[in-house]
Short mmCIF file of C-alpha atoms (C1' of nucleotides) in Angstrom, two decimals:
data_model
loop_
_atom_site.label_atom_id
_atom_site.label_comp_id
_atom_site.label_asym_id
_atom_site.label_seq_id
_atom_site.Cartn_x
_atom_site.Cartn_y
_atom_site.Cartn_z
CA UNK A 1 7.67 4.50 14.36
CA UNK A 2 9.45 1.81 11.62
CA UNK A 3 13.53 2.92 11.09
CA UNK A 4 12.91 3.44 7.35
CA UNK A 5 10.48 6.22 6.61
CA UNK A 6 8.21 5.81 4.11
CA UNK A 7 9.64 7.62 2.08
CA UNK A 8 11.86 4.86 1.99
CA UNK A 9 9.10 2.43 0.26
CA UNK A 10 8.08 5.86 -2.48
CA UNK A 11 11.56 5.18 -3.15
CA UNK A 12 12.27 2.22 -4.23
CA UNK A 13 9.24 1.76 -5.77
CA UNK A 14 9.29 4.39 -7.75
CA UNK A 15 13.27 3.08 -9.03
CA UNK A 16 11.39 0.66 -9.76
CA UNK A 17 9.75 1.75 -12.46
CA UNK A 18 13.19 2.77 -13.75
CA UNK A 19 13.45 0.21 -15.66
CA UNK A 20 11.40 -3.12 -16.88
CA UNK A 21 13.02 -6.77 -16.82
CA UNK A 22 15.36 -6.27 -19.36
CA UNK A 23 16.74 -2.89 -17.64
CA UNK A 24 16.21 -0.81 -19.57
CA UNK A 25 16.09 2.30 -18.63
CA UNK A 26 13.19 4.54 -18.51
CA UNK A 27 12.69 8.30 -18.63
CA UNK A 28 9.95 9.80 -15.87
CA UNK A 29 9.15 12.56 -14.39
CA UNK A 30 8.53 13.03 -10.40
CA UNK A 31 4.61 14.11 -11.40
CA UNK A 32 4.17 10.60 -13.90
CA UNK A 33 5.87 8.58 -10.90
CA UNK A 34 3.54 10.11 -8.21
CA UNK A 35 0.08 9.64 -10.24
CA UNK A 36 0.68 5.88 -11.19
CA UNK A 37 2.18 5.20 -7.73
CA UNK A 38 -0.79 7.32 -5.97
CA UNK A 39 1.65 9.07 -3.89
CA UNK A 40 2.38 12.23 -2.55
CA UNK A 41 3.98 14.77 -5.98
CA UNK A 42 5.41 17.20 -3.67
CA UNK A 43 7.02 14.68 -1.27
CA UNK A 44 7.74 12.72 -3.31
CA UNK A 45 9.96 15.36 -5.24
CA UNK A 46 12.06 15.48 -2.49
CA UNK A 47 12.56 12.24 -2.23
CA UNK A 48 13.52 12.39 -6.01
CA UNK A 49 16.25 15.19 -4.82
CA UNK A 50 18.19 13.06 -2.45
CA UNK A 51 18.08 9.95 -5.14
CA UNK A 52 20.16 12.69 -7.24
CA UNK A 53 22.43 14.13 -4.78
CA UNK A 54 23.65 10.78 -4.22
CA UNK A 55 23.45 9.55 -8.44
CA UNK A 56 21.31 7.02 -8.34
CA UNK A 57 20.10 9.11 -10.71
CA UNK A 58 19.75 11.90 -13.66
CA UNK A 59 18.32 14.82 -13.91
CA UNK A 60 17.19 16.48 -16.91
CA UNK A 61 15.52 19.68 -16.18
CA UNK A 62 12.85 21.95 -18.23
CA UNK A 63 10.53 20.43 -20.64
CA UNK A 64 10.12 17.37 -21.03
CA UNK A 65 12.85 16.34 -18.18
CA UNK A 66 12.47 13.78 -16.07
CA UNK A 67 14.47 11.08 -14.32
CA UNK A 68 17.00 8.19 -14.59
CA UNK A 69 18.93 5.92 -13.04
CA UNK A 70 21.64 6.73 -13.37
CA UNK A 71 23.41 3.23 -13.66
CA UNK A 72 22.23 0.28 -14.55
CA UNK A 73 19.19 -1.07 -12.74
CA UNK A 74 21.62 -4.72 -11.62
CA UNK A 75 24.53 -2.30 -10.24
CA UNK A 76 22.15 -0.34 -7.35
CA UNK A 77 21.48 -1.70 -4.68
CA UNK A 78 18.38 -1.70 -1.70
CA UNK A 79 20.60 -1.15 0.58
CA UNK A 80 22.70 2.62 -1.74
CA UNK A 81 18.82 3.19 -2.03
CA UNK A 82 18.05 3.39 2.11
CA UNK A 83 21.42 5.77 2.40
CA UNK A 84 20.21 8.56 0.11
CA UNK A 85 17.64 9.08 1.33
CA UNK A 86 17.62 8.74 5.12
CA UNK A 87 21.13 7.98 5.36
CA UNK A 88 23.31 6.51 7.01
CA UNK A 89 20.56 5.25 9.38
CA UNK A 90 21.71 3.72 12.42
CA UNK A 91 19.74 1.40 14.65
CA UNK A 92 21.08 2.29 17.23
CA UNK A 93 22.43 5.41 19.06
CA UNK A 94 25.26 4.80 21.50
CA UNK A 95 24.74 7.26 24.65
CA UNK A 96 27.97 5.54 26.16
CA UNK A 97 25.75 5.39 29.69
CA UNK A 98 29.11 3.66 30.99
CA UNK A 99 30.64 6.54 31.80
CA UNK A 100 28.14 7.95 34.41
CA UNK A 101 28.96 4.93 37.16
CA UNK A 102 28.70 6.46 40.22
CA UNK A 103 31.72 5.31 40.75
CA UNK A 104 33.41 7.05 38.50
CA UNK A 105 33.72 10.03 40.35
CA UNK A 106 37.40 11.16 40.58
CA UNK A 107 37.55 10.70 37.02
CA UNK A 108 36.55 8.02 34.56
CA UNK A 109 38.87 5.23 34.44
CA UNK A 110 40.59 5.09 30.65
CA UNK A 111 39.75 1.31 30.63
CA UNK A 112 35.77 2.57 30.59
CA UNK A 113 35.71 4.31 27.39
CA UNK A 114 37.88 2.94 25.80
CA UNK A 115 37.22 0.93 22.62
CA UNK A 116 32.92 0.44 21.91
CA UNK A 117 31.25 -0.64 24.52
CA UNK A 118 29.46 -4.21 24.50
CA UNK A 119 26.30 -2.82 23.86
CA UNK A 120 26.82 -1.21 21.40
CA UNK A 121 29.09 -4.15 19.86
CA UNK A 122 26.37 -5.92 19.40
CA UNK A 123 24.33 -3.83 18.20
CA UNK A 124 26.48 -2.79 15.29
CA UNK A 125 27.08 -6.66 13.76
CA UNK A 126 23.44 -6.70 14.49
CA UNK A 127 22.80 -3.60 11.78
CA UNK A 128 25.64 -4.74 9.41
CA UNK A 129 24.15 -8.45 9.07
CA UNK A 130 21.20 -5.83 7.78
CA UNK A 131 23.16 -3.90 5.90
CA UNK A 132 24.65 -7.16 4.35
CA UNK A 133 21.23 -8.94 3.28
CA UNK A 134 20.26 -4.92 2.14
CA UNK A 135 23.04 -4.97 -0.02
CA UNK A 136 22.18 -8.10 -1.52
CA UNK A 137 19.16 -7.12 -4.02
CA UNK A 138 19.35 -5.55 -6.14
CA UNK A 139 16.23 -3.02 -7.87
CA UNK A 140 16.99 -4.92 -11.10
CA UNK A 141 16.46 -7.82 -8.37
CA UNK A 142 13.29 -6.92 -7.31
CA UNK A 143 11.85 -5.61 -10.74
CA UNK A 144 12.11 -8.82 -12.25
CA UNK A 145 11.35 -10.36 -8.70
CA UNK A 146 6.98 -8.56 -9.64
CA UNK A 147 6.96 -8.81 -13.88
CA UNK A 148 7.06 -12.88 -12.69
CA UNK A 149 4.31 -12.75 -10.57
CA UNK A 150 2.22 -9.90 -12.88
CA UNK A 151 0.90 -10.71 -15.75
CA UNK A 152 2.73 -10.40 -20.52
CA UNK A 153 1.05 -7.69 -20.76
CA UNK A 154 1.64 -5.07 -17.38
CA UNK A 155 4.91 -3.58 -18.79
CA UNK A 156 3.81 -3.92 -21.53
CA UNK A 157 0.01 -1.32 -20.40
CA UNK A 158 2.72 0.33 -17.88
CA UNK A 159 3.96 1.46 -20.88
CA UNK A 160 1.41 2.94 -22.86
CA UNK A 161 0.63 4.62 -19.72
CA UNK A 162 3.46 6.62 -19.87
CA UNK A 163 3.44 7.12 -23.91
CA UNK A 164 0.60 8.32 -23.43
CA UNK A 165 1.52 11.25 -21.12
CA UNK A 166 4.09 13.01 -23.71
CA UNK B 1 16.61 8.44 15.14
CA UNK B 2 17.02 4.87 15.95
CA UNK B 3 14.90 2.00 15.11
CA UNK B 4 15.46 1.15 19.53
CA UNK B 5 15.34 3.72 21.94
CA UNK B 6 17.05 4.20 24.18
CA UNK B 7 15.31 2.87 27.04
CA UNK B 8 16.43 -0.08 24.94
CA UNK B 9 20.19 0.38 26.22
CA UNK B 10 19.66 1.59 30.24
CA UNK B 11 17.30 -1.61 29.63
CA UNK B 12 20.38 -3.88 28.71
CA UNK B 13 22.52 -1.84 30.71
CA UNK B 14 21.41 -2.27 34.08
CA UNK B 15 20.19 -6.17 33.51
CA UNK B 16 24.00 -6.36 33.17
CA UNK B 17 24.21 -5.07 36.67
CA UNK B 18 21.96 -7.95 38.01
CA UNK B 19 24.43 -10.26 37.65
CA UNK B 20 28.06 -11.08 37.60
CA UNK B 21 30.71 -12.55 35.47
CA UNK B 22 30.23 -16.33 37.73
CA UNK B 23 26.71 -15.82 36.55
CA UNK B 24 25.84 -15.38 40.42
CA UNK B 25 21.85 -13.22 40.41
CA UNK B 26 22.33 -9.73 42.08
CA UNK B 27 19.56 -7.62 43.97
CA UNK B 28 18.85 -4.08 42.53
CA UNK B 29 16.06 -1.88 43.93
CA UNK B 30 14.98 0.40 40.41
CA UNK B 31 16.67 3.89 42.66
CA UNK B 32 19.72 2.15 42.79
CA UNK B 33 20.46 1.69 39.93
CA UNK B 34 19.38 4.56 38.21
CA UNK B 35 21.37 6.84 41.06
CA UNK B 36 24.50 4.33 40.08
CA UNK B 37 24.34 4.52 36.27
CA UNK B 38 23.43 8.61 36.05
CA UNK B 39 20.33 7.50 34.07
CA UNK B 40 16.92 9.17 34.79
CA UNK B 41 14.76 7.79 38.41
CA UNK B 42 10.89 7.45 37.46
CA UNK B 43 11.98 6.32 32.82
CA UNK B 44 13.93 3.28 34.08
CA UNK B 45 11.35 3.01 36.28
CA UNK B 46 8.80 2.24 33.95
CA UNK B 47 11.81 0.08 31.79
CA UNK B 48 10.98 -2.27 34.69
CA UNK B 49 7.50 -2.60 34.38
CA UNK B 50 8.00 -3.94 31.04
CA UNK B 51 10.70 -5.79 31.48
CA UNK B 52 8.58 -7.58 34.54
CA UNK B 53 5.73 -8.07 32.37
CA UNK B 54 8.45 -10.24 29.80
CA UNK B 55 8.58 -12.13 31.80
CA UNK B 56 12.48 -11.15 32.16
CA UNK B 57 12.75 -10.29 35.33
CA UNK B 58 10.70 -10.73 38.80
CA UNK B 59 9.11 -8.45 41.54
CA UNK B 60 9.35 -7.84 45.10
CA UNK B 61 7.22 -5.28 46.45
CA UNK B 62 7.96 -3.17 49.80
CA UNK B 63 10.20 -1.97 51.36
CA UNK B 64 14.31 -4.21 51.03
CA UNK B 65 12.49 -4.39 48.64
CA UNK B 66 13.44 -4.26 44.25
CA UNK B 67 14.04 -6.68 40.60
CA UNK B 68 16.18 -9.40 40.46
CA UNK B 69 16.43 -11.65 36.62
CA UNK B 70 13.49 -14.50 37.37
CA UNK B 71 15.82 -16.52 34.32
CA UNK B 72 20.19 -16.53 34.29
CA UNK B 73 21.30 -14.05 32.35
CA UNK B 74 22.98 -16.79 29.85
CA UNK B 75 19.53 -17.60 29.04
CA UNK B 76 18.35 -13.71 28.35
CA UNK B 77 18.79 -13.01 24.60
CA UNK B 78 19.26 -9.16 23.66
CA UNK B 79 16.50 -10.30 21.26
CA UNK B 80 14.45 -10.57 24.22
CA UNK B 81 14.93 -6.91 26.07
CA UNK B 82 14.75 -5.23 22.92
CA UNK B 83 11.05 -6.99 22.25
CA UNK B 84 10.18 -5.97 25.92
CA UNK B 85 11.04 -2.97 26.02
CA UNK B 86 9.52 -0.78 22.49
CA UNK B 87 7.30 -4.29 21.27
CA UNK B 88 8.15 -6.38 17.92
CA UNK B 89 9.98 -3.18 16.63
CA UNK B 90 9.97 -3.40 12.51
CA UNK B 91 12.33 -2.00 9.83
CA UNK B 92 9.47 -1.00 8.06
CA UNK B 93 6.38 -0.26 7.75
CA UNK B 94 5.06 -1.74 4.05
CA UNK B 95 1.90 0.12 2.67
CA UNK B 96 1.15 -1.17 -0.05
CA UNK B 97 1.80 1.11 -2.44
CA UNK B 98 1.40 -1.40 -5.52
CA UNK B 99 -3.00 -1.65 -4.92
CA UNK B 100 -2.62 2.53 -5.52
CA UNK B 101 -1.34 1.97 -9.46
CA UNK B 102 -3.54 4.28 -11.24
CA UNK B 103 -3.96 1.31 -14.39
CA UNK B 104 -5.52 -0.56 -11.09
CA UNK B 105 -8.52 1.69 -11.80
CA UNK B 106 -11.58 -1.22 -12.02
CA UNK B 107 -10.05 -2.87 -9.37
CA UNK B 108 -6.11 -4.22 -8.08
CA UNK B 109 -5.86 -7.71 -10.23
CA UNK B 110 -5.57 -10.58 -7.39
CA UNK B 111 -1.15 -10.67 -8.54
CA UNK B 112 -0.54 -7.76 -7.78
CA UNK B 113 -2.06 -8.03 -4.18
CA UNK B 114 -1.41 -11.36 -3.13
CA UNK B 115 2.53 -12.48 -0.87
CA UNK B 116 4.59 -10.00 0.76
CA UNK B 117 5.72 -7.39 -1.71
CA UNK B 118 9.28 -7.75 -3.37
CA UNK B 119 10.29 -4.98 -1.56
CA UNK B 120 8.79 -5.70 1.51
CA UNK B 121 9.96 -9.19 1.29
CA UNK B 122 13.50 -7.74 1.14
CA UNK B 123 13.06 -5.97 4.54
CA UNK B 124 12.09 -9.29 6.77
CA UNK B 125 15.52 -10.92 5.25
CA UNK B 126 16.81 -8.13 6.73
CA UNK B 127 14.61 -7.71 9.59
CA UNK B 128 15.32 -12.17 10.52
CA UNK B 129 19.25 -11.12 10.17
CA UNK B 130 19.64 -8.91 12.36
CA UNK B 131 16.94 -10.15 14.76
CA UNK B 132 19.19 -13.72 15.09
CA UNK B 133 22.90 -11.57 15.86
CA UNK B 134 20.75 -10.09 18.60
CA UNK B 135 19.15 -13.99 19.77
CA UNK B 136 22.96 -14.58 19.56
CA UNK B 137 24.70 -12.68 22.21
CA UNK B 138 22.83 -13.06 25.91
CA UNK B 139 22.88 -10.67 29.17
CA UNK B 140 25.98 -12.77 30.66
CA UNK B 141 28.32 -12.61 27.50
CA UNK B 142 27.68 -8.85 27.72
CA UNK B 143 28.51 -9.29 31.05
CA UNK B 144 31.91 -11.66 30.92
CA UNK B 145 33.03 -9.27 28.00
CA UNK B 146 32.86 -6.14 29.60
CA UNK B 147 34.77 -7.90 33.03
CA UNK B 148 37.40 -8.57 31.76
CA UNK B 149 37.45 -4.91 30.61
CA UNK B 150 37.80 -3.80 34.17
CA UNK B 151 39.91 -4.40 36.56
CA UNK B 152 38.83 -7.86 38.87
CA UNK B 153 38.05 -4.61 41.81
CA UNK B 154 35.45 -3.46 39.45
CA UNK B 155 32.80 -5.73 40.25
CA UNK B 156 33.53 -5.83 44.18
CA UNK B 157 33.71 -2.46 44.05
CA UNK B 158 29.72 -1.57 42.47
CA UNK B 159 28.97 -5.47 45.15
CA UNK B 160 29.94 -2.83 47.59
CA UNK B 161 28.38 0.43 46.24
CA UNK B 162 25.35 -1.89 46.84
CA UNK B 163 25.63 -3.08 50.10
CA UNK B 164 26.04 0.07 51.01
CA UNK B 165 22.76 1.61 50.04
CA UNK B 166 21.46 -1.32 52.11
"C1'" DG C 1 7.89 -7.33 76.49
"C1'" DC C 2 5.06 -7.10 73.44
"C1'" DG C 3 0.32 -5.53 70.20
"C1'" DA C 4 -1.26 -0.88 67.10
"C1'" DT C 5 0.88 3.25 65.26
"C1'" DG C 6 3.77 4.78 62.26
"C1'" DT C 7 7.53 6.00 59.34
"C1'" DT C 8 10.26 4.61 55.05
"C1'" DA C 9 11.35 2.31 50.92
"C1'" DC C 10 10.41 0.09 47.50
"C1'" DT C 11 7.05 -1.97 43.33
"C1'" DC C 12 2.99 -0.39 40.07
"C1'" DG C 13 0.52 2.49 37.59
"C1'" DG C 14 -2.08 6.75 35.15
"C1'" DA C 15 -1.28 12.37 33.32
"C1'" DT C 16 1.28 15.42 31.09
"C1'" DA C 17 4.80 17.98 28.97
"C1'" DC C 18 8.90 19.11 25.74
"C1'" DT C 19 10.51 17.90 22.34
"C1'" DA C 20 12.14 15.72 17.51
"C1'" DA C 21 11.68 12.83 13.54
"C1'" DC C 22 8.37 11.90 9.94
"C1'" DT C 23 5.20 13.38 6.34
"C1'" DG C 24 2.51 16.01 3.60
"C1'" DT C 25 2.17 20.37 1.14
"C1'" DC C 26 3.11 25.40 -0.46
"C1'" DC C 27 4.78 29.15 -3.15
"C1'" DG C 28 8.60 30.61 -5.59
"C1'" DA C 29 13.14 31.26 -8.21
"C1'" DG C 30 15.29 28.81 -13.07
"C1'" DT C 31 15.54 25.89 -17.13
"C1'" DA C 32 14.48 23.99 -21.03
"C1'" DA C 33 10.66 22.94 -25.26
"C1'" DG C 34 7.62 25.17 -28.24
"C1'" DC C 35 4.92 27.95 -29.63
"C1'" DC C 36 3.32 32.16 -32.21
"C1'" DA C 37 3.10 36.71 -34.53
"C1'" DG C 38 5.65 40.61 -35.98
"C1'" DG C 39 8.79 42.40 -39.48
"C1'" DC D 1 10.81 32.40 -43.12
"C1'" DC D 2 13.29 32.66 -38.40
"C1'" DT D 3 13.41 35.45 -35.08
"C1'" DG D 4 12.31 37.67 -30.92
"C1'" DG D 5 9.20 36.65 -26.92
"C1'" DC D 6 5.55 34.08 -24.01
"C1'" DT D 7 4.01 29.30 -22.51
"C1'" DT D 8 4.25 25.25 -20.32
"C1'" DA D 9 6.12 21.07 -17.69
"C1'" DC D 10 10.31 20.19 -15.21
"C1'" DT D 11 13.80 20.49 -11.39
"C1'" DC D 12 15.42 22.48 -7.71
"C1'" DG D 13 15.00 24.23 -3.48
"C1'" DG D 14 12.78 27.07 1.31
"C1'" DA D 15 9.54 27.49 4.75
"C1'" DC D 16 5.80 25.33 7.06
"C1'" DA D 17 2.12 22.33 9.22
"C1'" DG D 18 0.12 18.72 11.26
"C1'" DT D 19 0.64 14.41 13.42
"C1'" DT D 20 3.65 10.95 15.91
"C1'" DA D 21 6.49 8.69 18.90
"C1'" DG D 22 10.23 8.56 22.52
"C1'" DT D 23 11.93 11.70 26.69
"C1'" DA D 24 10.99 12.38 30.73
"C1'" DT D 25 8.80 14.62 35.16
"C1'" DC D 26 4.78 14.41 38.64
"C1'" DC D 27 2.20 12.02 42.27
"C1'" DG D 28 -0.96 9.17 44.16
"C1'" DA D 29 -1.79 3.88 45.72
"C1'" DG D 30 -0.31 -0.26 47.26
"C1'" DT D 31 3.02 -3.45 50.06
"C1'" DA D 32 5.99 -5.44 53.21
"C1'" DA D 33 9.61 -4.11 56.43
"C1'" DC D 34 11.51 -1.76 60.71
"C1'" DA D 35 11.03 1.41 63.96
"C1'" DT D 36 8.27 4.03 67.65
"C1'" DC D 37 5.32 4.24 71.88
"C1'" DG D 38 1.39 3.02 74.64
"C1'" DC D 39 0.12 -0.26 77.82
#
DNA sequence: GCGATGTTACTCGGATACTAACTGTCCGAGTAAGCCAGG
DNA sequence: CCTGGCTTACTCGGACAGTTAGTATCCGAGTAACATCGC
């Protein structure tokens, strides 16, 4: 299994729909987001609850309600989203097997359990590198990037689809 | 769950035991490795089969047999090991949900499916950064690092424990 | 002595449980907006 | 009118089932070193 759940994919793509390439925010309900993207509705609901708890989106309840970005899209990074949805996921979980050494029957010596184990340290560095890359890209970056690929009318089509459902 | 299985931890620590801080190789059986480290024997066996198939270790069958590093420890990187044991694991698996857009009922336009999706691209960069970090550290690096922490007698103790079992 | 035979300690591979996490679905509660009927 | 109740469309939260991957265990086959026994 991959490190990041597919909920991450749903989440990021959904947040990208809550803004356009100019950074203008858009309000949408989970139902609309799910249907527009062909993604399971209930499941996407759970994801938005998490995004909301992490203060990445703001909800308005009741009829006509929905979600909108809680901050401007250039201040929401991909790392923010992954941590909001999947929690702080680690590449590697150290089990401290260095303390199980048969040689340590009389008790684990101090040098063997102090500090971070060598394997763990390497993994931590790798994880930091990965997270730095994820923190470098924002929702706005991604939205702009895809807008550049799509024809101009696409953003208009999306907007029309959304308003036609109110 | 973490990206890397705990088999990775077992594997790396085991390979570290097949050398010392001077880069001298050591032959050990899976049983010895498992007992010395307090790790499940059968499970570690499976891991070494994978390491063997990836040509990181060489096996000698029959009584008195065991495993030894197939190359010198400064030429075995952590990335080599993770890929040998867990296969080439991806941080993220793109489901191409961009192609599910309700707007594309008449068929997915070319711009929407060509090239890598934006989210996917970010994830790929992050993954490359992570792998670069893992490829930078070798078994010898790690062995040296822990040897620096441990008292000098520790390497001797290990060697004695191993020879005492032959 | 010395060759055949058996025993032991290994590497391999397959089969199988158990567990945890991910994915997805169902349902009920609360809330806000709009509609509609009765005064 | 206009006010109170009804309907609708949302957000939330809990519960649950199906699937998959990781972890671990068991067992049998093949192989090589060594010991043992009969001649």
